[in-house]
Amino acid sequence: GQHAAMKLSATRMQVALPPHAAQAACRNLIRRSIDLCQMYRQAARVCEPGLRMVLEEDAQALDLLIDDLRAQAGAAGEPWSDQGSWRGTAKRQLSAWLTRAAARQDRAWLRTLAHQGGSLLVAFEDTIARLPAESARVLCRQLPRLRAIHQDIHCLVSGAS
């Protein structure tokens, strides 16, 4: 219980990143957010209409998060990414292939989205822990939105089981 929580927090404590590395970490989060948004849209295209609407709403929330991060990066004079990563493209293609083979395609997409969303949330939290306070504030403002999206998908996963 408490010992495990202390051990986890100790493993997450890391040295603050230098400015150039902090900018690279933020650009990486933007790319990963774009990847997740594209995955939501891909899932929405093949899921049933009610679920499609929820997934599109979550994709729109991710769009807002991405736009906010881009605006902050632009205000700081940093170049920002307008594309996802090659890994995100590969994950979307693999997920599409695997979910087509699943008996319950909607549930397979929901689990994939929950996994990828959880991974992005952890990446945000880890990056925040390593950034200087000023840079971390920008990402901290996005955490409630990202957590709400993640909570949505977990509710859908538990409802689809």
PDB file of C-alpha atoms in Angstrom:
ATOM      1  CA  GLY A   1       0.000   0.000   0.000  1.00  0.00           C
ATOM      2  CA  GLN A   2       1.836   3.035   1.327  1.00  0.00           C
ATOM      3  CA  HIS A   3       5.288   1.535   0.722  1.00  0.00           C
ATOM      4  CA  ALA A   4       4.419   0.821  -2.916  1.00  0.00           C
ATOM      5  CA  ALA A   5       3.154   4.402  -3.393  1.00  0.00           C
ATOM      6  CA  MET A   6       6.371   5.802  -1.899  1.00  0.00           C
ATOM      7  CA  LYS A   7       8.449   3.539  -4.122  1.00  0.00           C
ATOM      8  CA  LEU A   8       6.514   4.649  -7.221  1.00  0.00           C
ATOM      9  CA  SER A   9       6.894   8.337  -6.393  1.00  0.00           C
ATOM     10  CA  ALA A  10      10.620   7.821  -5.763  1.00  0.00           C
ATOM     11  CA  THR A  11      11.077   6.227  -9.183  1.00  0.00           C
ATOM     12  CA  ARG A  12       9.290   9.148 -10.853  1.00  0.00           C
ATOM     13  CA  MET A  13      11.473  11.775  -9.198  1.00  0.00           C
ATOM     14  CA  GLN A  14      13.971  12.847 -11.805  1.00  0.00           C
ATOM     15  CA  VAL A  15      16.377  15.683 -12.416  1.00  0.00           C
ATOM     16  CA  ALA A  16      14.908  18.792 -14.072  1.00  0.00           C
ATOM     17  CA  LEU A  17      15.490  18.995 -17.806  1.00  0.00           C
ATOM     18  CA  PRO A  18      17.699  21.671 -19.356  1.00  0.00           C
ATOM     19  CA  PRO A  19      15.784  24.218 -21.540  1.00  0.00           C
ATOM     20  CA  HIS A  20      16.505  22.565 -24.911  1.00  0.00           C
ATOM     21  CA  ALA A  21      15.453  19.164 -23.564  1.00  0.00           C
ATOM     22  CA  ALA A  22      12.310  20.692 -22.020  1.00  0.00           C
ATOM     23  CA  GLN A  23      11.336  22.124 -25.434  1.00  0.00           C
ATOM     24  CA  ALA A  24      11.917  18.746 -27.064  1.00  0.00           C
ATOM     25  CA  ALA A  25       9.794  17.046 -24.382  1.00  0.00           C
ATOM     26  CA  CYS A  26       6.936  19.487 -24.995  1.00  0.00           C
ATOM     27  CA  ARG A  27       7.148  18.973 -28.775  1.00  0.00           C
ATOM     28  CA  ASN A  28       7.030  15.227 -28.128  1.00  0.00           C
ATOM     29  CA  LEU A  29       3.857  15.644 -26.035  1.00  0.00           C
ATOM     30  CA  ILE A  30       2.261  17.657 -28.833  1.00  0.00           C
ATOM     31  CA  ARG A  31       3.103  14.914 -31.348  1.00  0.00           C
ATOM     32  CA  ARG A  32       1.804  12.197 -29.023  1.00  0.00           C
ATOM     33  CA  SER A  33      -1.395  14.183 -28.434  1.00  0.00           C
ATOM     34  CA  ILE A  34      -1.862  14.484 -32.207  1.00  0.00           C
ATOM     35  CA  ASP A  35      -1.308  10.729 -32.513  1.00  0.00           C
ATOM     36  CA  LEU A  36      -4.007  10.013 -29.917  1.00  0.00           C
ATOM     37  CA  CYS A  37      -6.416  12.470 -31.525  1.00  0.00           C
ATOM     38  CA  GLN A  38      -5.935  10.788 -34.905  1.00  0.00           C
ATOM     39  CA  MET A  39      -6.504   7.396 -33.287  1.00  0.00           C
ATOM     40  CA  TYR A  40      -9.776   8.641 -31.760  1.00  0.00           C
ATOM     41  CA  ARG A  41     -10.920   9.838 -35.172  1.00  0.00           C
ATOM     42  CA  GLN A  42      -9.967   6.553 -36.811  1.00  0.00           C
ATOM     43  CA  ALA A  43     -11.912   4.612 -34.173  1.00  0.00           C
ATOM     44  CA  ALA A  44     -14.896   6.946 -34.568  1.00  0.00           C
ATOM     45  CA  ARG A  45     -15.085   6.131 -38.290  1.00  0.00           C
ATOM     46  CA  VAL A  46     -15.662   2.424 -37.634  1.00  0.00           C
ATOM     47  CA  CYS A  47     -17.588   2.384 -34.336  1.00  0.00           C
ATOM     48  CA  GLU A  48     -21.352   2.417 -33.907  1.00  0.00           C
ATOM     49  CA  PRO A  49     -23.050   5.850 -34.193  1.00  0.00           C
ATOM     50  CA  GLY A  50     -23.586   6.539 -30.465  1.00  0.00           C
ATOM     51  CA  LEU A  51     -20.000   5.716 -29.645  1.00  0.00           C
ATOM     52  CA  ARG A  52     -18.828   7.620 -32.712  1.00  0.00           C
ATOM     53  CA  MET A  53     -20.311  10.817 -31.288  1.00  0.00           C
ATOM     54  CA  VAL A  54     -18.517  10.397 -27.937  1.00  0.00           C
ATOM     55  CA  LEU A  55     -15.201   9.606 -29.624  1.00  0.00           C
ATOM     56  CA  GLU A  56     -15.519  12.668 -31.877  1.00  0.00           C
ATOM     57  CA  GLU A  57     -16.214  14.850 -28.817  1.00  0.00           C
ATOM     58  CA  ASP A  58     -13.093  13.496 -27.129  1.00  0.00           C
ATOM     59  CA  ALA A  59     -11.103  14.092 -30.337  1.00  0.00           C
ATOM     60  CA  GLN A  60     -12.341  17.707 -30.322  1.00  0.00           C
ATOM     61  CA  ALA A  61     -11.219  18.070 -26.698  1.00  0.00           C
ATOM     62  CA  LEU A  62      -7.797  16.735 -27.726  1.00  0.00           C
ATOM     63  CA  ASP A  63      -7.750  19.268 -30.589  1.00  0.00           C
ATOM     64  CA  LEU A  64      -8.274  22.049 -28.033  1.00  0.00           C
ATOM     65  CA  LEU A  65      -5.498  20.674 -25.844  1.00  0.00           C
ATOM     66  CA  ILE A  66      -3.164  20.522 -28.865  1.00  0.00           C
ATOM     67  CA  ASP A  67      -4.086  24.059 -29.936  1.00  0.00           C
ATOM     68  CA  ASP A  68      -3.381  25.355 -26.423  1.00  0.00           C
ATOM     69  CA  LEU A  69      -0.009  23.608 -26.317  1.00  0.00           C
ATOM     70  CA  ARG A  70       0.881  24.941 -29.763  1.00  0.00           C
ATOM     71  CA  ALA A  71      -0.106  28.471 -28.756  1.00  0.00           C
ATOM     72  CA  GLN A  72       2.082  28.258 -25.656  1.00  0.00           C
ATOM     73  CA  ALA A  73       4.992  26.881 -27.669  1.00  0.00           C
ATOM     74  CA  GLY A  74       4.563  29.619 -30.259  1.00  0.00           C
ATOM     75  CA  ALA A  75       4.413  32.321 -27.577  1.00  0.00           C
ATOM     76  CA  ALA A  76       7.680  31.006 -26.185  1.00  0.00           C
ATOM     77  CA  GLY A  77       9.235  31.201 -29.665  1.00  0.00           C
ATOM     78  CA  GLU A  78       9.471  27.428 -30.006  1.00  0.00           C
ATOM     79  CA  PRO A  79       8.691  25.609 -33.233  1.00  0.00           C
ATOM     80  CA  TRP A  80       5.701  23.317 -32.821  1.00  0.00           C
ATOM     81  CA  SER A  81       4.725  20.174 -34.560  1.00  0.00           C
ATOM     82  CA  ASP A  82       1.668  19.989 -36.769  1.00  0.00           C
ATOM     83  CA  GLN A  83       2.008  16.282 -37.393  1.00  0.00           C
ATOM     84  CA  GLY A  84       1.964  13.189 -35.280  1.00  0.00           C
ATOM     85  CA  SER A  85       4.869  10.803 -35.034  1.00  0.00           C
ATOM     86  CA  TRP A  86       5.765   7.871 -37.253  1.00  0.00           C
ATOM     87  CA  ARG A  87       5.186   5.672 -34.193  1.00  0.00           C
ATOM     88  CA  GLY A  88       1.649   7.007 -33.911  1.00  0.00           C
ATOM     89  CA  THR A  89       0.995   6.162 -37.558  1.00  0.00           C
ATOM     90  CA  ALA A  90       2.323   2.644 -37.006  1.00  0.00           C
ATOM     91  CA  LYS A  91       0.216   2.200 -33.849  1.00  0.00           C
ATOM     92  CA  ARG A  92      -2.937   3.365 -35.659  1.00  0.00           C
ATOM     93  CA  GLN A  93      -2.316   0.958 -38.548  1.00  0.00           C
ATOM     94  CA  LEU A  94      -1.583  -1.934 -36.208  1.00  0.00           C
ATOM     95  CA  SER A  95      -4.636  -1.127 -34.066  1.00  0.00           C
ATOM     96  CA  ALA A  96      -6.876  -0.966 -37.134  1.00  0.00           C
ATOM     97  CA  TRP A  97      -5.582  -4.332 -38.288  1.00  0.00           C
ATOM     98  CA  LEU A  98      -5.973  -5.964 -34.867  1.00  0.00           C
ATOM     99  CA  THR A  99      -9.435  -4.531 -34.168  1.00  0.00           C
ATOM    100  CA  ARG A 100     -10.743  -5.753 -37.529  1.00  0.00           C
ATOM    101  CA  ALA A 101      -9.950  -9.271 -36.349  1.00  0.00           C
ATOM    102  CA  ALA A 102     -11.690  -8.758 -32.985  1.00  0.00           C
ATOM    103  CA  ALA A 103     -15.145 -10.198 -32.393  1.00  0.00           C
ATOM    104  CA  ARG A 104     -16.288  -6.944 -30.775  1.00  0.00           C
ATOM    105  CA  GLN A 105     -14.552  -4.208 -32.726  1.00  0.00           C
ATOM    106  CA  ASP A 106     -15.935  -1.318 -30.633  1.00  0.00           C
ATOM    107  CA  ARG A 107     -14.633  -2.839 -27.405  1.00  0.00           C
ATOM    108  CA  ALA A 108     -11.214  -3.484 -28.980  1.00  0.00           C
ATOM    109  CA  TRP A 109     -10.968   0.170 -30.062  1.00  0.00           C
ATOM    110  CA  LEU A 110     -12.030   1.369 -26.605  1.00  0.00           C
ATOM    111  CA  ARG A 111      -9.346  -0.710 -24.916  1.00  0.00           C
ATOM    112  CA  THR A 112      -6.727   0.524 -27.364  1.00  0.00           C
ATOM    113  CA  LEU A 113      -7.761   4.148 -26.791  1.00  0.00           C
ATOM    114  CA  ALA A 114      -7.739   3.636 -23.016  1.00  0.00           C
ATOM    115  CA  HIS A 115      -4.221   2.202 -23.181  1.00  0.00           C
ATOM    116  CA  GLN A 116      -2.872   4.949 -25.445  1.00  0.00           C
ATOM    117  CA  GLY A 117      -4.645   7.674 -23.435  1.00  0.00           C
ATOM    118  CA  GLY A 118      -3.205   6.313 -20.195  1.00  0.00           C
ATOM    119  CA  SER A 119       0.245   6.283 -21.746  1.00  0.00           C
ATOM    120  CA  LEU A 120      -0.123   9.929 -22.809  1.00  0.00           C
ATOM    121  CA  LEU A 121      -1.355  10.933 -19.353  1.00  0.00           C
ATOM    122  CA  VAL A 122       1.673   9.275 -17.710  1.00  0.00           C
ATOM    123  CA  ALA A 123       3.968  10.994 -20.234  1.00  0.00           C
ATOM    124  CA  PHE A 124       2.421  14.374 -19.313  1.00  0.00           C
ATOM    125  CA  GLU A 125       2.817  13.700 -15.586  1.00  0.00           C
ATOM    126  CA  ASP A 126       6.411  12.503 -15.973  1.00  0.00           C
ATOM    127  CA  THR A 127       7.320  15.493 -18.132  1.00  0.00           C
ATOM    128  CA  ILE A 128       5.723  17.905 -15.660  1.00  0.00           C
ATOM    129  CA  ALA A 129       7.799  16.363 -12.866  1.00  0.00           C
ATOM    130  CA  ARG A 130      10.992  17.037 -14.827  1.00  0.00           C
ATOM    131  CA  LEU A 131      10.253  20.523 -16.194  1.00  0.00           C
ATOM    132  CA  PRO A 132      11.144  23.856 -14.628  1.00  0.00           C
ATOM    133  CA  ALA A 133       8.139  25.332 -12.774  1.00  0.00           C
ATOM    134  CA  GLU A 134       7.291  27.891 -15.479  1.00  0.00           C
ATOM    135  CA  SER A 135       7.172  25.294 -18.256  1.00  0.00           C
ATOM    136  CA  ALA A 136       5.354  22.788 -16.050  1.00  0.00           C
ATOM    137  CA  ARG A 137       2.501  25.256 -15.425  1.00  0.00           C
ATOM    138  CA  VAL A 138       1.607  25.207 -19.118  1.00  0.00           C
ATOM    139  CA  LEU A 139       1.252  21.423 -19.060  1.00  0.00           C
ATOM    140  CA  CYS A 140      -0.468  21.384 -15.667  1.00  0.00           C
ATOM    141  CA  ARG A 141      -3.279  23.500 -17.105  1.00  0.00           C
ATOM    142  CA  GLN A 142      -3.930  20.701 -19.622  1.00  0.00           C
ATOM    143  CA  LEU A 143      -4.055  17.863 -17.091  1.00  0.00           C
ATOM    144  CA  PRO A 144      -7.747  18.265 -16.129  1.00  0.00           C
ATOM    145  CA  ARG A 145      -8.781  18.107 -19.788  1.00  0.00           C
ATOM    146  CA  LEU A 146      -6.568  15.081 -20.443  1.00  0.00           C
ATOM    147  CA  ARG A 147      -7.814  13.326 -17.297  1.00  0.00           C
ATOM    148  CA  ALA A 148     -11.444  13.958 -18.306  1.00  0.00           C
ATOM    149  CA  ILE A 149     -10.836  12.401 -21.725  1.00  0.00           C
ATOM    150  CA  HIS A 150      -9.129   9.446 -20.077  1.00  0.00           C
ATOM    151  CA  GLN A 151     -11.993   9.053 -17.598  1.00  0.00           C
ATOM    152  CA  ASP A 152     -14.524   9.107 -20.470  1.00  0.00           C
ATOM    153  CA  ILE A 153     -12.815   6.261 -22.238  1.00  0.00           C
ATOM    154  CA  HIS A 154     -12.504   4.199 -19.046  1.00  0.00           C
ATOM    155  CA  CYS A 155     -16.228   4.609 -18.398  1.00  0.00           C
ATOM    156  CA  LEU A 156     -16.909   3.418 -21.942  1.00  0.00           C
ATOM    157  CA  VAL A 157     -14.565   0.440 -21.524  1.00  0.00           C
ATOM    158  CA  SER A 158     -16.277  -0.663 -18.303  1.00  0.00           C
ATOM    159  CA  GLY A 159     -19.695  -0.208 -19.939  1.00  0.00           C
ATOM    160  CA  ALA A 160     -18.698  -2.257 -22.983  1.00  0.00           C
ATOM    161  CA  SER A 161     -17.477  -5.271 -20.983  1.00  0.00           C
TER     162      SER A 161
END
